[in-house]
Coordinates of C-alpha atoms in Angstrom, one line a residue:
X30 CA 340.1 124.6 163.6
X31 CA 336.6 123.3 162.7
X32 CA 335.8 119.5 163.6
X33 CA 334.0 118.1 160.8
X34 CA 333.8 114.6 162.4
X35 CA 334.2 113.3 165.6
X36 CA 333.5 109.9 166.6
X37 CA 333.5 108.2 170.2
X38 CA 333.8 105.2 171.7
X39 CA 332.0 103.4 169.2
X40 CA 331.6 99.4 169.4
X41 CA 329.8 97.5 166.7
X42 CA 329.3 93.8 166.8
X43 CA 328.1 91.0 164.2
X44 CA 326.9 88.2 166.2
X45 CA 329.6 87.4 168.6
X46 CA 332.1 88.9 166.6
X47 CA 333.0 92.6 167.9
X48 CA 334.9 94.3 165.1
X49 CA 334.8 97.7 167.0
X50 CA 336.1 98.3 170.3
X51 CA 336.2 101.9 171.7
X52 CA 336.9 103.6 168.7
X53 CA 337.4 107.4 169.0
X54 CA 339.0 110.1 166.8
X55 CA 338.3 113.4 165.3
X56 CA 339.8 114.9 161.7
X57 CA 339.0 119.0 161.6
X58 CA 338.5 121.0 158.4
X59 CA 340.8 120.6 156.0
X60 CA 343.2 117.7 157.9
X61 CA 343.4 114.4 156.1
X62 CA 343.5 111.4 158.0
X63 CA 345.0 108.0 156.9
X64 CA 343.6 104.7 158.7
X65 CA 345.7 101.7 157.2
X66 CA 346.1 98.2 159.3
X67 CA 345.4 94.7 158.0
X68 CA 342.6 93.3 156.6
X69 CA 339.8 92.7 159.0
X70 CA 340.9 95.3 161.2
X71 CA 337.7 97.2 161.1
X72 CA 338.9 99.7 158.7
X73 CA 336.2 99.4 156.2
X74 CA 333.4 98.6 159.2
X75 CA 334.4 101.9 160.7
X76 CA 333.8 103.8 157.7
X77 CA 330.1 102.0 156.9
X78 CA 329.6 102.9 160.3
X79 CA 330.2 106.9 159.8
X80 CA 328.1 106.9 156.4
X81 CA 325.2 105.0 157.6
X82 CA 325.4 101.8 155.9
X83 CA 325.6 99.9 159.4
X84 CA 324.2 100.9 162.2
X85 CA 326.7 101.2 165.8
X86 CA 325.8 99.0 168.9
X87 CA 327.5 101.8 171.1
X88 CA 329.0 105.6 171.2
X89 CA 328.9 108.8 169.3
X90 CA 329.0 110.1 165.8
X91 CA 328.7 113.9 165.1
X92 CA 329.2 115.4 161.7
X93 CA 329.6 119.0 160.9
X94 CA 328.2 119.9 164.8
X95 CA 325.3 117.9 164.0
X96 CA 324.9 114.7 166.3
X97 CA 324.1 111.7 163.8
X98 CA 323.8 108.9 166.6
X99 CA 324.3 108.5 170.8
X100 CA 324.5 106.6 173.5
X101 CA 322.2 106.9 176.6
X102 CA 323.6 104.5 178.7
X103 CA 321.0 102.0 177.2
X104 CA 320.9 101.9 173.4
X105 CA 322.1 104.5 170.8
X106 CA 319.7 107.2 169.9
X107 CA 319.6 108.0 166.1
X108 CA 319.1 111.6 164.8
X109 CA 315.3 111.9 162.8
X110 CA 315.2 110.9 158.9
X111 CA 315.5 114.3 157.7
X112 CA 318.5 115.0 159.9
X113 CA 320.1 112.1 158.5
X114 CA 319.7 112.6 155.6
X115 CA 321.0 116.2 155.9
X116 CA 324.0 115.0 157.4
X117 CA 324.8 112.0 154.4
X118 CA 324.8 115.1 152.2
X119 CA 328.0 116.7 154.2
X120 CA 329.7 113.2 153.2
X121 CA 331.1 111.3 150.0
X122 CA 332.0 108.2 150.0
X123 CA 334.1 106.6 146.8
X124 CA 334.0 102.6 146.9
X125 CA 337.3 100.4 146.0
X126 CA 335.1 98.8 143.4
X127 CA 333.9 102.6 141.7
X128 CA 329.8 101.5 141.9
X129 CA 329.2 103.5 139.0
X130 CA 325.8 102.8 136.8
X131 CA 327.1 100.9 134.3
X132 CA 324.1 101.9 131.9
X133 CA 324.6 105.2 132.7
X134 CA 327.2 107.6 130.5
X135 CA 330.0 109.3 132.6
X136 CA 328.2 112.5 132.7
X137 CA 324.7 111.3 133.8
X138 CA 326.7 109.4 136.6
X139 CA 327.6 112.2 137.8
X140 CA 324.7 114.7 137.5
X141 CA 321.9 111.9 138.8
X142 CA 322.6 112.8 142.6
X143 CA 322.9 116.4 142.4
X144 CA 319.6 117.0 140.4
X145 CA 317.5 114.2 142.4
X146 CA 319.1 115.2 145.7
X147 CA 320.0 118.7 145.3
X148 CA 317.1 119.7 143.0
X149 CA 320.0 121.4 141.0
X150 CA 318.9 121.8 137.1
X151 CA 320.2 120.2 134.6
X152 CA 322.4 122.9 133.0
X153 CA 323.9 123.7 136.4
X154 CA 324.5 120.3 137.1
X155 CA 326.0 119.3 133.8
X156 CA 328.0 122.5 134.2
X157 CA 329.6 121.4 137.5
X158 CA 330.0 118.0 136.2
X159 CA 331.9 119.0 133.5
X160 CA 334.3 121.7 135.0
X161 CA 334.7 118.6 137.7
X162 CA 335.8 116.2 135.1
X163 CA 338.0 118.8 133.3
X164 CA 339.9 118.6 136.6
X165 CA 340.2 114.9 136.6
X166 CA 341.5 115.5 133.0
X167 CA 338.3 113.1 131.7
X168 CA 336.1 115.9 129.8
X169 CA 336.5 113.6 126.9
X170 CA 334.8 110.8 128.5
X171 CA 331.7 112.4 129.7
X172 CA 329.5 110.4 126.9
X173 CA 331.3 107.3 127.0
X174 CA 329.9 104.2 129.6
X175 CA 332.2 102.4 131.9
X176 CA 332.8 99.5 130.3
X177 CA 334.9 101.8 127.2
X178 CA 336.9 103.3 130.8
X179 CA 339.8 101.4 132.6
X180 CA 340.1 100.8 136.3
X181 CA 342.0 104.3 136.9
X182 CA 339.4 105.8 134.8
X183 CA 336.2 104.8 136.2
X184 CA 337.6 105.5 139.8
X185 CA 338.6 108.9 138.8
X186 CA 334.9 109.4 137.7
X187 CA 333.7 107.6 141.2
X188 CA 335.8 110.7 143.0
X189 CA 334.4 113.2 140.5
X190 CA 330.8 111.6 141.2
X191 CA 331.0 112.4 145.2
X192 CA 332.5 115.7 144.9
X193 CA 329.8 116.9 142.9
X194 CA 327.5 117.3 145.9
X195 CA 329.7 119.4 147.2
X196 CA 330.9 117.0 150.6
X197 CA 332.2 118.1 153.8
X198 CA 334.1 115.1 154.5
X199 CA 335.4 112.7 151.8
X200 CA 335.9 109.2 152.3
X201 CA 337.7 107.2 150.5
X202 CA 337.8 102.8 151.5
X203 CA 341.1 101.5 149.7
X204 CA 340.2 103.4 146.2
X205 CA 343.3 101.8 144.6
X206 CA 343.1 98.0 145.8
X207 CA 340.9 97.2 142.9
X208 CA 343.5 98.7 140.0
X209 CA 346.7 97.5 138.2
X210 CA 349.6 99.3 139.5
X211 CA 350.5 101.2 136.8
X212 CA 346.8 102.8 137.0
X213 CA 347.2 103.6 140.9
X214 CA 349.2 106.4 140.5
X215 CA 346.7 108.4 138.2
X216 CA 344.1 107.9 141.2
X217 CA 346.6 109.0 143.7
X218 CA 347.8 112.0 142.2
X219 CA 343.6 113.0 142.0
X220 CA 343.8 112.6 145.5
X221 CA 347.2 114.2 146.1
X222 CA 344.7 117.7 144.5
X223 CA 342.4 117.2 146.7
X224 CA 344.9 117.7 149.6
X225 CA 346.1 120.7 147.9
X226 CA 342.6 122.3 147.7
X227 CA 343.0 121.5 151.7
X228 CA 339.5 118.8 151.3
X229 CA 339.3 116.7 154.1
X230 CA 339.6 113.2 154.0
X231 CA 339.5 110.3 155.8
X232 CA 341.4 107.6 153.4
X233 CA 342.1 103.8 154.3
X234 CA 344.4 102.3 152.3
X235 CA 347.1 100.2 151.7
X236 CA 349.5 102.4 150.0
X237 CA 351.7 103.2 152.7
X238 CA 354.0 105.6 151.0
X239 CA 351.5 107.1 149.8
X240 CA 349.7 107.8 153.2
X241 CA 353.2 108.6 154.6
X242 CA 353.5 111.3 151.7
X243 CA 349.5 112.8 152.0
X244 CA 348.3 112.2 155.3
X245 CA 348.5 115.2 158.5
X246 CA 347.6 112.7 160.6
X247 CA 348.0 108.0 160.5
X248 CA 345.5 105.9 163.0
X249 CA 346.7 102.4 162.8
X250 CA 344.2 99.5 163.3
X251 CA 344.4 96.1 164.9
X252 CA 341.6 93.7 165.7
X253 CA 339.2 95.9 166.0
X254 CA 340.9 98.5 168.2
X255 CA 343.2 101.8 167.4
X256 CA 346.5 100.6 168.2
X257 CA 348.3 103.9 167.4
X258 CA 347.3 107.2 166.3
X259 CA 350.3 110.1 165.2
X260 CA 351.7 112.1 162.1
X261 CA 353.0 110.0 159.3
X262 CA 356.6 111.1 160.6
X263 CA 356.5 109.4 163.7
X264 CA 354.0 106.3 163.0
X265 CA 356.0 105.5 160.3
X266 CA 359.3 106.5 161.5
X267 CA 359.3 105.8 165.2
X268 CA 356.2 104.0 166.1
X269 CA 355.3 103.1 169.5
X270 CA 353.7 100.2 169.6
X271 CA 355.2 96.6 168.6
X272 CA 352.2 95.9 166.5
X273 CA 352.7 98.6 164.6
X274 CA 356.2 98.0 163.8
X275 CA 355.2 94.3 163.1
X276 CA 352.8 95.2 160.4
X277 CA 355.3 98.2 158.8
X278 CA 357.7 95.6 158.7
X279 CA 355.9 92.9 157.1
X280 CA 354.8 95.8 155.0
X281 CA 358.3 96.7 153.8
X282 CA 358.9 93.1 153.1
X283 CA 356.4 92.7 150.2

């Protein structure tokens, strides 16, 4: 199997605070990988580490066989600006609080990136976009703004937005913590596709059954550090460590 991403022994600091510590995992094509654990864990650090909106302190990031940062035993080493950029293209990212252009319509939203990045035309862009938001059952909605969307809505456009440049790796930081309940479910069952369609995915979230249902594989984060890393059957079912069945537990209990 293919290894998409593969991250080592990364550490990242703010000020004295280190809120990585020896982080390393991989997720291969098609695997989808769940990273839940309490807040300030280093869940959502760990993923604006991989898409490049912080920089590491230590370690090794390599996406698609391409190596995006290193370490030489001094200081990490940073692929050039073109690489980079070559590699953000292999990745989406969908934010818990959607970031969509709020003076934008749903369909430009989506079609921005792909014609400035891409240098896809309009029509093929707008084509994509729309066969894209046929499958998030939001055609309807591609002239609308927004504001005239709920919660469920705009996040299902947010998902539609990043897989329109055609990612090899989709991330996803809690996409459900900023919705109502009864809206959750719409964005799940999106995601719950995806899986079928075998994308890959690295998802932190909240939703533990939901991770427990979706996810191949469960790392489970603590202070900083992986405390535990198995399939959904066994973190969730027999975990291994005490602080994992500590925060199931407390989990249960809510």
């Amino acid at each position: 199997m293919m290894e998409i991403l593969s991250v080592k022994q990364i550490y990242k600091a703010f000020g004295s605070s280190q809120v990585l510590k020896d982080i390393s995992f991989s997720v291969s094509k098609g695997e989808i990988l769940a990273v839940i654990g309490p807040s300030g864990s280093g869940k959502t650090t760990l993923l604006r580490c991989v898409n490049q909106f912080e920089t590491i302190d230590k370690g090794e990031i390599t996406v698609c066989g391409e190596k995006m940062v290193s370490y030489n035993g001094k200081e990490t080493v940073y692929a050039g600006k073109a690489q980079l950029r070559n590699i953000r293209l292999k990745i989406g990212l969908v934010f818990q609080n959607f970031n969509l252009f709020p003076h934008f319509t749903v369909l430009r939203n989506i079609t921005e990136a792909p014609m400035a990045v891409l240098k896809k035309s309009r029509e093929e862009a707008e084509s994509t976009a729309m066969n894209l938001l046929g499958k998030m059952g939001l055609a309807d909605k591609a002239t609308q703004y927004p504001y005239q969307l709920s919660g469920g809505q705009q996040q299902r456009v947010s998902i539609t937005r990043a897989m329109a440049l055609s990612p090899e790796i989709l991330f996803f930081d809690e996409p459900t913590s900023a919705l109502d309940p009864e809206l959750t479910g719409e964005v799940l069952k999106v995601i719950r596709g995806l899986a079928e369609e075998h994308m890959t995915m690295v998802i932190v979230t909240h939703e533990m059954a939901f991770a427990r249902d979706v996810a191949d594989r469960v790392v489970f984060m603590d202070g900083g550090v992986i405390v535990e890393e198995g399939t959904p059957e066994q973190v969730f079912g027999s975990p291994r460590e005490e602080r994992t069945r500590q925060f199931l537990l407390r989990y249960s209990q809510q």
